[in-house]
Coordinates of C-alpha atoms and ligand atoms in Angstrom, one line a residue:
M1 CA -1.8 32.1 -2.1
E2 CA -1.1 30.1 1.0
M3 CA 0.1 26.6 0.4
L4 CA -2.9 25.2 2.3
D5 CA -5.5 26.9 0.1
E6 CA -3.8 25.6 -3.0
I7 CA -3.6 22.1 -1.6
T8 CA -7.3 22.0 -0.6
G9 CA -8.2 23.6 -4.0
L10 CA -6.4 20.9 -5.9
M11 CA -7.9 18.2 -3.7
Q12 CA -11.5 19.5 -4.1
E13 CA -11.1 19.5 -7.9
M14 CA -9.7 16.0 -7.9
I15 CA -12.4 14.6 -5.6
R16 CA -15.0 16.2 -7.9
N17 CA -13.3 14.7 -10.9
K18 CA -14.3 11.2 -9.6
C19 CA -11.5 9.2 -11.2
I20 CA -13.0 5.9 -10.0
N21 CA -11.0 2.9 -11.1
P22 CA -12.3 1.0 -13.0
P23 CA -12.4 2.6 -15.5
G24 CA -10.2 5.4 -14.0
N25 CA -10.4 8.1 -16.6
E26 CA -7.5 9.7 -14.7
M27 CA -6.8 12.2 -17.5
K28 CA -9.2 14.6 -15.8
S29 CA -7.1 14.9 -12.6
I30 CA -3.9 14.8 -14.6
R31 CA -5.1 17.9 -16.4
T32 CA -5.9 19.5 -13.0
V33 CA -2.3 19.0 -11.9
E34 CA -0.9 20.0 -15.3
Q35 CA -2.9 23.3 -15.3
F36 CA -1.8 24.1 -11.7
L37 CA 1.8 23.5 -12.6
S38 CA 1.6 25.6 -15.8
S39 CA 0.2 28.5 -13.7
Y40 CA 3.6 28.5 -12.1
G41 CA 5.3 28.3 -15.5
I42 CA 6.2 24.6 -15.0
E43 CA 6.1 22.4 -18.1
S44 CA 5.2 18.8 -17.5
E45 CA 5.1 15.8 -19.7
I46 CA 1.8 13.8 -20.1
F47 CA 1.8 10.1 -20.9
E48 CA -1.4 8.5 -22.1
S49 CA -1.1 4.8 -21.4
A50 CA -4.6 4.2 -22.9
P51 CA -7.5 6.5 -23.9
D52 CA -8.2 8.8 -20.9
R53 CA -5.6 7.1 -18.7
G54 CA -3.2 9.9 -18.0
N55 CA 0.2 10.1 -16.2
L56 CA 2.4 13.1 -15.5
L57 CA 6.0 13.8 -15.0
A58 CA 7.7 17.1 -14.2
V59 CA 11.5 17.4 -13.6
M60 CA 13.8 19.9 -12.0
E61 CA 17.2 19.1 -13.4
G62 CA 20.0 18.8 -10.9
G63 CA 23.7 18.9 -11.8
G64 CA 26.5 16.4 -10.9
D65 CA 26.0 12.9 -9.6
H66 CA 24.0 13.7 -6.4
P67 CA 21.3 11.0 -5.8
S68 CA 17.9 11.9 -7.4
L69 CA 14.6 12.1 -5.6
M70 CA 11.0 11.7 -6.7
L71 CA 7.9 13.0 -5.2
G72 CA 5.5 10.2 -6.1
P73 CA 4.4 8.0 -7.8
A74 CA 1.2 9.6 -6.4
H75 CA -2.0 8.1 -7.8
V76 CA -5.1 10.1 -8.7
D77 CA -7.4 7.1 -9.2
V78 CA -9.8 6.2 -6.4
V79 CA -11.9 3.2 -5.5
P80 CA -15.7 3.2 -5.8
V81 CA -18.1 4.1 -3.0
E82 CA -20.4 1.3 -2.2
N83 CA -23.1 3.2 -0.5
E84 CA -23.1 7.0 -0.6
K85 CA -25.9 7.1 2.0
D86 CA -23.5 5.7 4.6
W87 CA -21.4 8.8 4.4
L88 CA -21.9 11.8 6.7
V89 CA -21.2 14.1 3.7
P90 CA -21.5 13.4 0.0
P91 CA -18.3 11.6 -1.0
F92 CA -17.6 13.5 -4.3
D93 CA -18.3 17.1 -3.2
G94 CA -15.0 17.9 -1.6
T95 CA -16.6 19.3 1.5
I96 CA -14.5 21.1 4.0
K97 CA -16.0 21.1 7.4
D98 CA -14.7 21.6 11.0
G99 CA -11.1 21.7 9.8
V100 CA -11.3 18.5 7.8
I101 CA -11.5 17.8 4.1
W102 CA -13.8 14.9 3.2
G103 CA -14.2 12.8 0.1
R104 CA -13.4 9.5 -1.7
G105 CA -9.7 9.5 -2.3
S106 CA -8.9 12.3 0.0
L107 CA -6.7 10.0 2.1
D108 CA -5.8 7.4 -0.5
M109 CA -4.0 9.4 -1.8
L110 CA -5.1 12.8 -3.2
Y111 CA -3.8 14.7 -0.2
I112 CA -0.3 13.5 -1.1
V113 CA -0.8 14.2 -4.8
A114 CA -1.8 17.8 -3.8
C115 CA 0.9 18.3 -1.2
Q116 CA 3.7 17.0 -3.5
T117 CA 2.4 19.1 -6.5
V118 CA 2.2 22.3 -4.5
V119 CA 5.6 21.7 -2.9
F120 CA 7.2 21.1 -6.3
A121 CA 5.6 24.4 -7.6
K122 CA 6.7 26.5 -4.6
L123 CA 10.3 25.2 -4.9
H124 CA 10.3 26.1 -8.6
Q125 CA 8.9 29.6 -7.8
E126 CA 11.6 30.3 -5.3
G127 CA 14.3 29.3 -7.8
F128 CA 15.4 26.2 -5.9
K129 CA 18.4 24.5 -7.6
P130 CA 18.4 20.8 -6.6
K131 CA 21.8 19.1 -6.4
G132 CA 20.3 16.0 -8.0
N133 CA 17.2 15.6 -10.2
L134 CA 13.9 16.3 -8.5
K135 CA 11.0 14.6 -10.2
L136 CA 7.2 14.9 -9.6
C137 CA 5.3 11.8 -10.8
I138 CA 1.5 11.7 -10.8
V139 CA 0.0 8.4 -12.0
A140 CA -3.1 6.5 -12.9
D141 CA -4.2 3.0 -12.0
E142 CA -2.6 2.2 -8.7
E143 CA -5.9 0.8 -7.5
S144 CA -6.1 -1.9 -10.2
G145 CA -2.5 -3.0 -10.4
G146 CA -0.6 -0.1 -12.0
N147 CA -0.5 -1.5 -15.6
Y148 CA -1.7 1.8 -16.9
G149 CA 0.2 3.8 -14.4
A150 CA 3.5 3.3 -12.6
N151 CA 4.3 -0.1 -14.2
W152 CA 3.4 1.2 -17.7
L153 CA 5.7 4.2 -17.2
I154 CA 8.6 2.1 -16.1
Q155 CA 8.1 -0.4 -18.9
N156 CA 7.8 2.3 -21.6
H157 CA 10.0 5.2 -20.2
P158 CA 12.5 3.6 -17.9
E159 CA 15.1 6.3 -18.4
K160 CA 12.6 9.0 -17.3
M161 CA 11.4 7.0 -14.3
K162 CA 14.7 5.9 -13.0
V163 CA 15.4 7.5 -9.6
D164 CA 17.5 6.8 -6.5
Y165 CA 15.0 7.7 -3.7
L166 CA 11.3 8.4 -3.7
I167 CA 8.5 9.3 -1.3
T168 CA 5.0 7.9 -1.8
E169 CA 1.9 6.9 0.0
A170 CA 1.2 5.4 3.5
G171 CA 3.2 5.9 6.7
G172 CA 3.0 9.0 8.9
D173 CA 0.6 7.4 11.4
H174 CA 1.0 8.2 15.0
I175 CA 1.5 5.2 17.2
G176 CA 1.7 6.4 20.7
P177 CA 2.4 10.1 21.5
H178 CA 5.9 10.4 20.1
R179 CA 6.1 7.9 17.3
I180 CA 5.4 8.2 13.6
T181 CA 5.6 5.3 11.1
Y182 CA 7.3 5.2 7.7
V183 CA 6.9 2.3 5.3
Y184 CA 10.1 0.9 3.9
G185 CA 8.8 -2.3 2.4
E186 CA 5.7 -4.4 1.6
K187 CA 4.8 -8.0 1.6
G188 CA 4.4 -10.1 -1.6
K189 CA 1.2 -11.4 -3.1
A190 CA 1.0 -15.1 -4.0
W191 CA -2.6 -15.8 -4.7
T192 CA -3.1 -19.5 -5.0
R193 CA -5.8 -21.8 -6.4
L194 CA -6.5 -25.2 -5.0
S195 CA -8.5 -27.5 -7.2
F196 CA -10.2 -30.8 -6.2
R197 CA -11.4 -33.7 -8.3
G198 CA -14.0 -36.1 -7.3
E199 CA -16.4 -38.4 -9.2
E200 CA -19.8 -37.3 -10.2
S201 CA -22.6 -39.6 -9.1
H202 CA -26.2 -39.5 -8.0
G203 CA -26.8 -37.4 -5.0
S204 CA -29.4 -39.8 -3.7
A205 CA -26.8 -42.6 -3.2
P206 CA -23.7 -41.0 -1.6
F207 CA -22.3 -44.2 0.1
K208 CA -18.5 -44.1 -0.5
S209 CA -18.9 -41.3 -3.0
K210 CA -15.9 -39.2 -4.1
N211 CA -17.2 -35.8 -3.3
A212 CA -15.0 -32.9 -4.4
V213 CA -16.7 -30.4 -2.1
V214 CA -16.1 -32.6 0.9
K215 CA -12.4 -32.8 0.0
M216 CA -12.3 -29.1 -0.4
A217 CA -13.9 -28.6 3.0
K218 CA -11.3 -30.7 4.7
A219 CA -8.5 -28.9 2.9
I220 CA -9.8 -25.5 3.9
Q221 CA -10.0 -26.6 7.5
R222 CA -6.3 -27.7 7.4
I223 CA -4.9 -24.7 5.7
S224 CA -6.7 -22.3 7.9
E225 CA -5.4 -24.0 11.0
Y226 CA -1.9 -24.3 9.6
Q227 CA 0.8 -22.2 11.3
P228 CA 3.5 -21.2 8.7
P229 CA 7.0 -20.7 10.0
R230 CA 7.5 -17.4 11.8
N231 CA 10.3 -15.0 11.2
T232 CA 10.9 -12.0 13.4
S233 CA 13.5 -10.0 11.3
L234 CA 10.9 -7.4 10.2
L235 CA 9.2 -7.3 13.6
K236 CA 12.4 -6.7 15.7
P237 CA 13.2 -3.1 14.4
F238 CA 9.6 -2.2 14.7
I239 CA 9.1 -3.2 18.3
K240 CA 12.5 -1.7 19.2
A241 CA 11.4 1.7 17.8
M242 CA 8.1 1.3 19.6
G243 CA 10.1 1.5 22.9
I244 CA 8.7 -1.8 24.1
G245 CA 10.4 -3.1 27.3
T246 CA 13.3 -5.5 26.8
V247 CA 11.6 -8.5 28.3
T248 CA 8.5 -8.2 26.1
R249 CA 10.8 -7.5 23.2
A250 CA 12.8 -10.6 23.8
L251 CA 9.7 -12.7 24.0
M252 CA 8.2 -11.2 20.8
G253 CA 11.5 -11.4 19.0
N254 CA 11.8 -15.2 19.6
T255 CA 9.9 -17.4 17.2
R256 CA 9.1 -19.9 19.9
T257 CA 7.4 -17.4 22.2
L258 CA 6.0 -15.0 19.6
G259 CA 2.8 -17.0 19.1
F260 CA 2.0 -16.9 22.8
M261 CA 2.7 -13.2 22.9
L262 CA 0.4 -12.5 19.9
E263 CA -2.3 -14.5 21.6
Q264 CA -2.0 -12.4 24.8
L265 CA -1.9 -9.2 22.8
S266 CA -5.1 -10.1 20.9
K267 CA -7.0 -10.1 24.1
R268 CA -6.1 -6.5 24.7
S269 CA -5.8 -5.2 21.2
M270 CA -6.9 -7.4 18.4
G271 CA -6.0 -4.8 15.7
D272 CA -2.3 -4.7 16.9
A273 CA -2.1 -8.4 17.1
V274 CA -3.5 -8.8 13.6
F275 CA -1.0 -6.3 12.2
L276 CA 2.1 -7.6 14.0
N277 CA 1.2 -11.1 12.9
T278 CA 1.4 -10.0 9.2
M279 CA 4.9 -8.8 9.7
T280 CA 6.1 -12.2 11.0
Q281 CA 4.9 -14.9 8.5
M282 CA 3.3 -15.8 5.2
T283 CA -0.4 -15.4 5.7
I284 CA -3.1 -17.7 4.3
S285 CA -6.7 -16.7 3.9
P286 CA -9.1 -19.0 1.9
N287 CA -11.6 -16.5 0.5
V288 CA -13.5 -17.7 -2.5
C289 CA -14.8 -21.2 -3.1
E290 CA -16.8 -22.9 -5.8
G291 CA -18.0 -26.5 -6.3
G292 CA -20.9 -28.5 -7.4
A293 CA -23.5 -28.0 -10.1
K294 CA -26.8 -29.2 -8.8
I295 CA -28.3 -30.4 -5.6
N296 CA -28.8 -33.9 -6.7
I297 CA -25.3 -34.5 -8.1
V298 CA -22.3 -35.5 -6.1
P299 CA -19.8 -32.8 -7.3
G300 CA -16.9 -33.9 -9.4
Q301 CA -15.0 -30.6 -9.1
A302 CA -14.4 -27.9 -6.6
M303 CA -11.9 -25.1 -6.0
V304 CA -10.9 -22.5 -3.5
D305 CA -8.9 -19.3 -4.2
V306 CA -6.6 -18.4 -1.4
D307 CA -5.2 -14.9 -0.6
V308 CA -1.5 -15.6 0.3
R309 CA 0.9 -12.8 1.3
T310 CA 4.6 -13.6 1.6
L311 CA 7.5 -12.1 3.4
P312 CA 10.4 -10.7 1.4
G313 CA 12.5 -13.7 0.2
Q314 CA 9.6 -16.1 0.0
D315 CA 8.8 -17.3 -3.5
M316 CA 6.1 -19.4 -5.1
E317 CA 8.1 -22.6 -4.5
Y318 CA 8.0 -21.7 -0.8
V319 CA 4.3 -21.1 -0.9
F320 CA 3.5 -24.4 -2.6
A321 CA 5.8 -26.3 -0.2
Q322 CA 3.8 -24.7 2.7
F323 CA 0.5 -25.8 1.2
R324 CA 1.8 -29.4 0.7
K325 CA 2.8 -29.4 4.4
A326 CA -0.5 -28.0 5.5
L327 CA -2.5 -30.4 3.5
G328 CA -0.6 -33.5 4.7
N329 CA -2.2 -36.7 3.5
L330 CA -4.8 -34.8 1.5
V331 CA -2.2 -33.5 -0.9
D332 CA -2.7 -36.2 -3.6
D333 CA -6.2 -35.0 -4.1
V334 CA -5.3 -31.4 -4.7
K335 CA -3.9 -29.5 -7.6
I336 CA -1.9 -26.4 -6.3
E337 CA -1.2 -23.6 -8.6
G338 CA -1.1 -19.8 -8.8
A339 CA -4.5 -18.1 -9.2
P340 CA -5.3 -17.2 -12.8
V341 CA -3.9 -13.9 -14.0
D342 CA -7.3 -12.5 -15.0
I343 CA -8.3 -12.4 -11.3
G344 CA -5.1 -10.7 -10.4
G345 CA -3.1 -13.9 -9.7
R346 CA 0.3 -12.8 -10.9
F347 CA 2.9 -13.4 -8.2
H348 CA 4.9 -10.5 -7.0
P349 CA 7.5 -10.9 -4.3
G350 CA 7.8 -9.0 -1.1
N351 CA 10.3 -6.2 -1.3
I352 CA 12.1 -3.8 1.0
S353 CA 14.3 -0.8 0.8
E354 CA 17.1 0.2 3.1
M355 CA 15.6 0.7 6.5
E356 CA 18.2 3.3 7.4
S357 CA 19.4 5.7 4.8
P358 CA 20.3 9.4 4.4
L359 CA 16.7 10.2 3.4
V360 CA 15.3 8.4 6.5
R361 CA 17.6 10.4 8.7
I362 CA 16.4 13.6 7.1
M363 CA 12.7 12.5 7.4
E364 CA 13.3 12.0 11.1
S365 CA 15.0 15.4 11.7
V366 CA 12.2 17.1 9.8
V367 CA 9.5 15.4 12.0
R368 CA 11.4 16.5 15.1
N369 CA 11.5 20.1 13.9
L370 CA 7.8 20.1 13.2
R371 CA 6.5 17.9 16.1
G372 CA 9.1 18.1 18.8
Q373 CA 12.6 16.6 19.5
E374 CA 11.2 13.5 21.3
M375 CA 9.7 12.2 18.1
T376 CA 11.0 8.9 16.6
L377 CA 10.3 7.2 13.3
V378 CA 9.1 3.6 13.4
P379 CA 10.0 1.4 10.4
M380 CA 7.1 -0.6 9.1
V381 CA 6.5 -3.2 6.4
S382 CA 3.0 -3.0 5.0
P383 CA 0.9 -6.1 4.4
G384 CA -0.6 -4.6 1.2
A385 CA 0.9 -3.6 -2.1
T386 CA 1.4 -0.2 -3.7
D387 CA 3.3 1.1 -6.8
S388 CA 6.5 1.0 -4.7
R389 CA 7.3 -2.5 -5.8
F390 CA 7.8 -1.5 -9.5
F391 CA 10.5 1.0 -8.6
R392 CA 12.3 -1.3 -6.2
R393 CA 12.3 -4.1 -8.8
A394 CA 13.3 -2.0 -11.8
F395 CA 15.9 0.4 -10.3
G396 CA 16.5 -0.7 -6.7
T397 CA 15.1 2.6 -5.7
N398 CA 14.9 3.4 -2.0
V399 CA 11.2 3.8 -1.6
Y400 CA 9.5 5.2 1.5
G401 CA 5.8 5.7 2.3
F402 CA 5.8 8.9 4.3
S403 CA 3.6 11.8 5.2
I404 CA 2.9 13.4 8.6
H405 CA -0.6 13.0 10.1
D406 CA -1.6 15.4 12.8
G407 CA -2.4 12.6 15.3
S408 CA -6.1 13.5 15.7
L409 CA -7.2 10.2 14.2
G410 CA -6.0 6.9 15.5
T411 CA -4.0 4.5 13.3
G412 CA -7.0 2.1 13.4
E413 CA -9.4 4.9 12.3
I414 CA -7.0 5.8 9.5
M415 CA -6.7 2.2 8.3
A416 CA -10.5 1.9 8.2
M417 CA -10.8 4.9 6.0
F418 CA -8.6 3.5 3.2
H419 CA -11.3 2.4 0.7
G420 CA -13.8 2.9 3.6
T421 CA -16.6 5.2 4.6
D422 CA -16.2 8.9 5.6
E423 CA -12.7 9.1 4.2
R424 CA -11.2 12.4 5.2
V425 CA -8.0 14.3 6.1
P426 CA -7.6 17.0 8.7
L427 CA -6.2 20.3 7.3
E428 CA -3.5 20.2 10.0
T429 CA -2.2 17.0 8.3
L430 CA -2.0 18.9 5.0
E431 CA 0.0 21.7 6.7
L432 CA 2.4 19.2 8.4
T433 CA 2.8 17.0 5.3
S434 CA 3.5 19.9 2.9
K435 CA 5.9 21.6 5.3
G436 CA 7.5 18.3 5.9
Y437 CA 8.0 17.5 2.2
M438 CA 9.3 21.0 1.5
E439 CA 12.0 20.6 4.2
I440 CA 12.9 17.1 3.2
V441 CA 13.5 18.1 -0.4
R442 CA 15.5 21.2 0.7
K443 CA 17.7 19.1 3.0
F444 CA 18.1 16.2 0.7
L445 CA 18.8 18.1 -2.5
G446 CA 19.8 21.6 -1.3
Ligands
ZN1 ZN1 -3.3 4.4 -2.5

């Protein structure tokens, strides 16, 4: 069968499996992948991290001490659909229409699961002998933190997961006609809780009262207006690869003029300004607040949970110091701490792989073969987190988010489809991505 038919067949089955996380129940799609591989005579190992939470590993042994490569971790869990009626097609049917496959999870990230699985099977079929180990790793639970997926595998089977290089989700977007992104790093997550104490008293007599909600409101105002220090070390290689003129580049690369440049850019393209800003600073977004018990009581307590994303190298100490600075003379009334673990508050630092490496050079040459010699790869650090961080932390793996989109959808459109409505992938993207992966593996391990 043609690669494309096999890829769409796998995707349709996985979309219909509805591995919505929570609870996940990923074993269904893990069995889909296992059966597909076994139809090629490939044995894979299944790991059950909890009932119905499945993970899969298949290995093609390489000899010698050549660096190893993993396809994946590729996750089969998907996020829920809020309102099925908003979709143009039903989200769990696996509809193929007008050269596009639709469905929840199609883009995040079942198309990569399917492309990587089929490429692995085809290489096996043709008797490919990798110089270093080639691994295929399909996982559960990326959408809820990876503790039943990638993180669990690394904790419980480190020797099996250890790998020098890997290719996983994100990247491959076209920005401009001749540029495609790859993701070599991601920001950290430092969710923070600010708590405020006041004094409860009668709401009918507020003169000089110590109102915790009022303190919180002032604090929210200050932290949302605060400008954390800027750092352009991640931005510079990005705008250079974008081919931006030297003057603009110099102004954007300078922390004193960057703010002004982002301001200007936001008037033309808000999305670009928002994204570039994430690459240059710790971001602070106060998103959930609570305070007060009853309308006739001056509140004695209030708190706000703040979504904080850090650059690589910034730790919790740095984050708290920034909050103290932002709060100024309000600081004595505020308790600053990490958000509780049960709401996902565990800190994980920003992390990056080598921006330039033998694998990146191969990725670029493969894109040129497929899309034309004028293509360049643009190095990007993503504001959100994936399973990549576990591998960087455990083994120092060079992790890259990479696939090849066909360019028919804009980067903004693609971004909106992650966890969004009408999630879909053009079949042309499946062709390019699978051919791309095939060539990358052949060049890297052949
Ligand atoms: Zn994903």
